[in-house]
Short mmCIF file of C-alpha atoms in Angstrom, two decimals:
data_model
loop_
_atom_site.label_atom_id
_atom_site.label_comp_id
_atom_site.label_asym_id
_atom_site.label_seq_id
_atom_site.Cartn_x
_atom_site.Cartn_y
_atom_site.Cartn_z
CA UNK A 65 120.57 113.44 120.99
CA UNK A 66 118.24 112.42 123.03
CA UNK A 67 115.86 115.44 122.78
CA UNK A 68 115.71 114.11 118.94
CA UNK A 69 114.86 110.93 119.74
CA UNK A 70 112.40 112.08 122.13
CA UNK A 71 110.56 114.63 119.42
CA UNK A 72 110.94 111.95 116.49
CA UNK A 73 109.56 109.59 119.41
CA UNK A 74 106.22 112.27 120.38
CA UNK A 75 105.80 112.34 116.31
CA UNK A 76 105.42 108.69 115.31
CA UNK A 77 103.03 108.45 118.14
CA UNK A 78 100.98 111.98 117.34
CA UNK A 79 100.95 109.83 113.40
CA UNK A 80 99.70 106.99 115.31
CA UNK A 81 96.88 109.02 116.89
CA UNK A 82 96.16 110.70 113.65
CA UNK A 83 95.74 107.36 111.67
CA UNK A 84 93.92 105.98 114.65
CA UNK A 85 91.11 108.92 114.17
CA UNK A 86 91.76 109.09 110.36
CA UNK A 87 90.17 105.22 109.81
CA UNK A 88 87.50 105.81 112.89
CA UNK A 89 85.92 108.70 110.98
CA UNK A 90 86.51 106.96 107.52
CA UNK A 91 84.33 103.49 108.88
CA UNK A 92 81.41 105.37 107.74
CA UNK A 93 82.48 106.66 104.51
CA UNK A 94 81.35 105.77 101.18
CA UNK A 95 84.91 104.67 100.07
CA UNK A 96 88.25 105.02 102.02
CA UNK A 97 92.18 103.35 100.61
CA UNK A 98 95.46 102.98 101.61
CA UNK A 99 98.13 104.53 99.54
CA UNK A 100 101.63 103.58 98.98
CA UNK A 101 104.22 105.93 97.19
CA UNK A 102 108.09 106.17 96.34
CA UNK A 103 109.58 109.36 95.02
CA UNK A 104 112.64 110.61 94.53
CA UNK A 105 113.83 114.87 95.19
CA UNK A 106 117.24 116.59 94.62
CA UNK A 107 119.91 116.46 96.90
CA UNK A 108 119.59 112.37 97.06
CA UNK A 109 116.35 112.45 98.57
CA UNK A 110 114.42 109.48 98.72
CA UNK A 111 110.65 109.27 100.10
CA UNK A 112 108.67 106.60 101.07
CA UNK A 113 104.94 107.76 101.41
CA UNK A 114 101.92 105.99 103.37
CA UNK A 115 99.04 107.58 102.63
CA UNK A 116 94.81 107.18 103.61
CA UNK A 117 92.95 108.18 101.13
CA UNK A 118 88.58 109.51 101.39
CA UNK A 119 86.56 109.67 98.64
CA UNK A 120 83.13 111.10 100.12
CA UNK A 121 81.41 110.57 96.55
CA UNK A 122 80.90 114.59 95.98
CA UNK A 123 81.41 114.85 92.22
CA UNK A 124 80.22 117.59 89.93
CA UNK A 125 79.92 118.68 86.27
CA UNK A 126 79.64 116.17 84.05
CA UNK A 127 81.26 116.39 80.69
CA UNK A 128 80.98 113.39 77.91
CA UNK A 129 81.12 110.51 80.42
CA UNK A 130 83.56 112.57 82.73
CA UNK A 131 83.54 114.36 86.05
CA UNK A 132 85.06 116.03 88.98
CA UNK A 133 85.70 114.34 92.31
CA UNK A 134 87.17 115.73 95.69
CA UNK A 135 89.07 113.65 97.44
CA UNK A 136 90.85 114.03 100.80
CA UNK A 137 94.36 112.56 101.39
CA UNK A 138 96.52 111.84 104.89
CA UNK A 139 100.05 110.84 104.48
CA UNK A 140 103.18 109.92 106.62
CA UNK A 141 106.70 109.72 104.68
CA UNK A 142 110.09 109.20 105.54
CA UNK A 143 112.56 111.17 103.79
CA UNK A 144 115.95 109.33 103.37
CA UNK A 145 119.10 111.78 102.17
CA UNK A 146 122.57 110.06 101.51
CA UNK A 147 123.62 113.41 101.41
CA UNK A 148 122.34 113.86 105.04
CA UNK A 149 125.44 114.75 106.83
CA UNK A 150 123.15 116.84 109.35
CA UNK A 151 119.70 114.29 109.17
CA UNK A 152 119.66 111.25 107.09
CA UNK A 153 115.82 110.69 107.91
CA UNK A 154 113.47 113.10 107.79
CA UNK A 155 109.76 112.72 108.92
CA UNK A 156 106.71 114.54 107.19
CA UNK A 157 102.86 114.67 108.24
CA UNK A 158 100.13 116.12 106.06
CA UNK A 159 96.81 116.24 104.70
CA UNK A 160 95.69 117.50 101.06
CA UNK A 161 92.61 117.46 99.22
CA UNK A 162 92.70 116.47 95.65
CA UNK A 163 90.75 116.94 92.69
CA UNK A 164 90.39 114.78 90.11
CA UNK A 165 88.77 114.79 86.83
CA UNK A 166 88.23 110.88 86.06
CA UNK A 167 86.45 109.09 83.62
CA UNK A 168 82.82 108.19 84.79
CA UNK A 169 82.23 104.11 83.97
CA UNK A 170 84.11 101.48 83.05
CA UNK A 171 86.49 98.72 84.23
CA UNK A 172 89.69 101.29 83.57
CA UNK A 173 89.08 104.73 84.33
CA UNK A 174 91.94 107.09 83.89
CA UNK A 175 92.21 110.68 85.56
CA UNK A 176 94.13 114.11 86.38
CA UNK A 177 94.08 115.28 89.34
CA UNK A 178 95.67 118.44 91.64
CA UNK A 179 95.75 119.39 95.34
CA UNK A 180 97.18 121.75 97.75
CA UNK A 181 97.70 120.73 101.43
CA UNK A 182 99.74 121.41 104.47
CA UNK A 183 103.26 119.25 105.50
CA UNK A 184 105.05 119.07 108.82
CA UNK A 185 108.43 117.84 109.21
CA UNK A 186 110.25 116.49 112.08
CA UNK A 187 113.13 118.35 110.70
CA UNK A 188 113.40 121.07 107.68
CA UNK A 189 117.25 120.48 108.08
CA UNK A 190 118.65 118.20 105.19
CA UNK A 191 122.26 119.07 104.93
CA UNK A 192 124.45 121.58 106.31
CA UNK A 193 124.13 122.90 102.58
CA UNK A 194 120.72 122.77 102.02
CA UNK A 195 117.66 123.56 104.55
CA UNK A 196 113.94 124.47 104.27
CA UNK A 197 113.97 126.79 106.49
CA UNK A 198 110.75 125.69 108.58
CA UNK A 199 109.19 122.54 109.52
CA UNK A 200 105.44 124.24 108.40
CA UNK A 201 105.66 123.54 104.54
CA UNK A 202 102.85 123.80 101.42
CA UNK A 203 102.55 120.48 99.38
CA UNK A 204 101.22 121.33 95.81
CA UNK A 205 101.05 118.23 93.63
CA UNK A 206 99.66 117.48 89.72
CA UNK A 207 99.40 113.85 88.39
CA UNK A 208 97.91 111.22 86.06
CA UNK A 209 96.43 107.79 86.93
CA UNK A 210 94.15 105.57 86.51
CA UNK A 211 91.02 103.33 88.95
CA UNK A 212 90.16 100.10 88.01
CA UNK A 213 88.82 96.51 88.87
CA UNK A 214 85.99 95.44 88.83
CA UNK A 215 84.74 97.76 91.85
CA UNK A 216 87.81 100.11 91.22
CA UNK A 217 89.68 98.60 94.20
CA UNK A 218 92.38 99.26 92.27
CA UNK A 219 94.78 102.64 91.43
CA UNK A 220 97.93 103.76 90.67
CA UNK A 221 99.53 107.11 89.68
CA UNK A 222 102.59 109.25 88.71
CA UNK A 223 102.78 112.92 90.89
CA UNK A 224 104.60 115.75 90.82
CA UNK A 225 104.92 117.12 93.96
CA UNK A 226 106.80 120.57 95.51
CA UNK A 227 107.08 121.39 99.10
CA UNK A 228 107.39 124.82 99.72
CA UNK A 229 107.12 127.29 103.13
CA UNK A 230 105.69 130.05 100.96
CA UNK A 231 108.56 132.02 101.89
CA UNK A 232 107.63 132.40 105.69
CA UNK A 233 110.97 132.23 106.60
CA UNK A 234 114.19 132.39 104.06
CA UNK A 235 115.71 130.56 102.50
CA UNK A 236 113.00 129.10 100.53
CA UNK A 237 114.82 126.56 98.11
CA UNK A 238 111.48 124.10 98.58
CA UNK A 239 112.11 120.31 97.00
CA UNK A 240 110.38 118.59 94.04
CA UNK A 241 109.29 115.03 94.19
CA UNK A 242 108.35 112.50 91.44
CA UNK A 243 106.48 110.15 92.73
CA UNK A 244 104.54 106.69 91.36
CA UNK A 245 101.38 105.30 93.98
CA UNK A 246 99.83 102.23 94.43
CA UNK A 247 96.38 102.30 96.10
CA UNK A 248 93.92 99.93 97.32
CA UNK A 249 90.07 101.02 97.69
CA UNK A 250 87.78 99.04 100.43
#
């Protein structure tokens, strides 16, 4: 028990670290946000999601007064199970660039947007039924949202989300969040 508490313990403060560097490198962006998510997963999962989000102002192709962005992404969740007779809480660290086909002007400017990024979790261990296997997992996610305010300060969204190891190790059962975000742009 205590070697748990001692890993979850290095984790939160390696998270700490990361977020520290995350918002040192992003004081010189053109725009950086904080993100806030809830989602819900089979097997009773529950995620809360804190994400920093980067948007470096590289856009491309233009198409009747829309465009392509890239946007980078950091996130820490916690992963609640009631059907966590093994680990009720589950950590997860990650980054993931998005792209994101948005409206160009306006107030309310509504977009798609994909990514693919990386996920570590503190443990891939959800139930003595159900397991992913590895820790190392892919985070593929498709959504809709919208920017807005007056500087677009503003955002919110609706992902689809699936974690996945690729099949590095079996089983590979991965999990599928829905997820709504909040977001506030500086």
């Amino acid at each position: 028990m205590k070697k748990k508490n001692a890993r979850l313990g290095w984790a939160l403060r390696g998270a700490f670290v990361l977020a520290l560097l995350t918002f040192s490198g992003l004081a010189s962006a053109d725009q950086f946000g904080i993100q806030v998510a809830g989602g819900m997963a089979d097997h009773h999962v529950n995620k809360l999601d804190l994400g920093v989000t980067w948007d470096p102002g590289l856009t491309w192709w233009e198409i009747g007064g829309w465009h392509f962005a890239l946007i980078g992404e950091a996130h820490v969740s916690w992963w609640h199970s009631s059907e966590g007779d093994v680990h009720q809480n589950t950590g997860e660290f990650g980054i993931t660039p998005v792209i994101r086909f948005i409206k160009s002007a306006g107030w309310f400017r509504p977009f798609v947007e994909a990514g693919a990024g990386v996920r570590v979790l503190t443990s891939p261990t959800i139930s003595n039924s159900y397991t992913l296997s590895s820790a190392f997992q892919f985070a593929d996610m498709a959504g809709v949202g919208a920017q807005f305010g007056d500087r677009q300060q503003y955002e919110a969204g609706f992902r689809f989300q699936h974690l996945s190891n690729a099949s590095i190790k079996e089983p590979n059962p991965g999990i599928n969040f829905t997820q709504l975000y909040l977001q506030y742009n500086f």
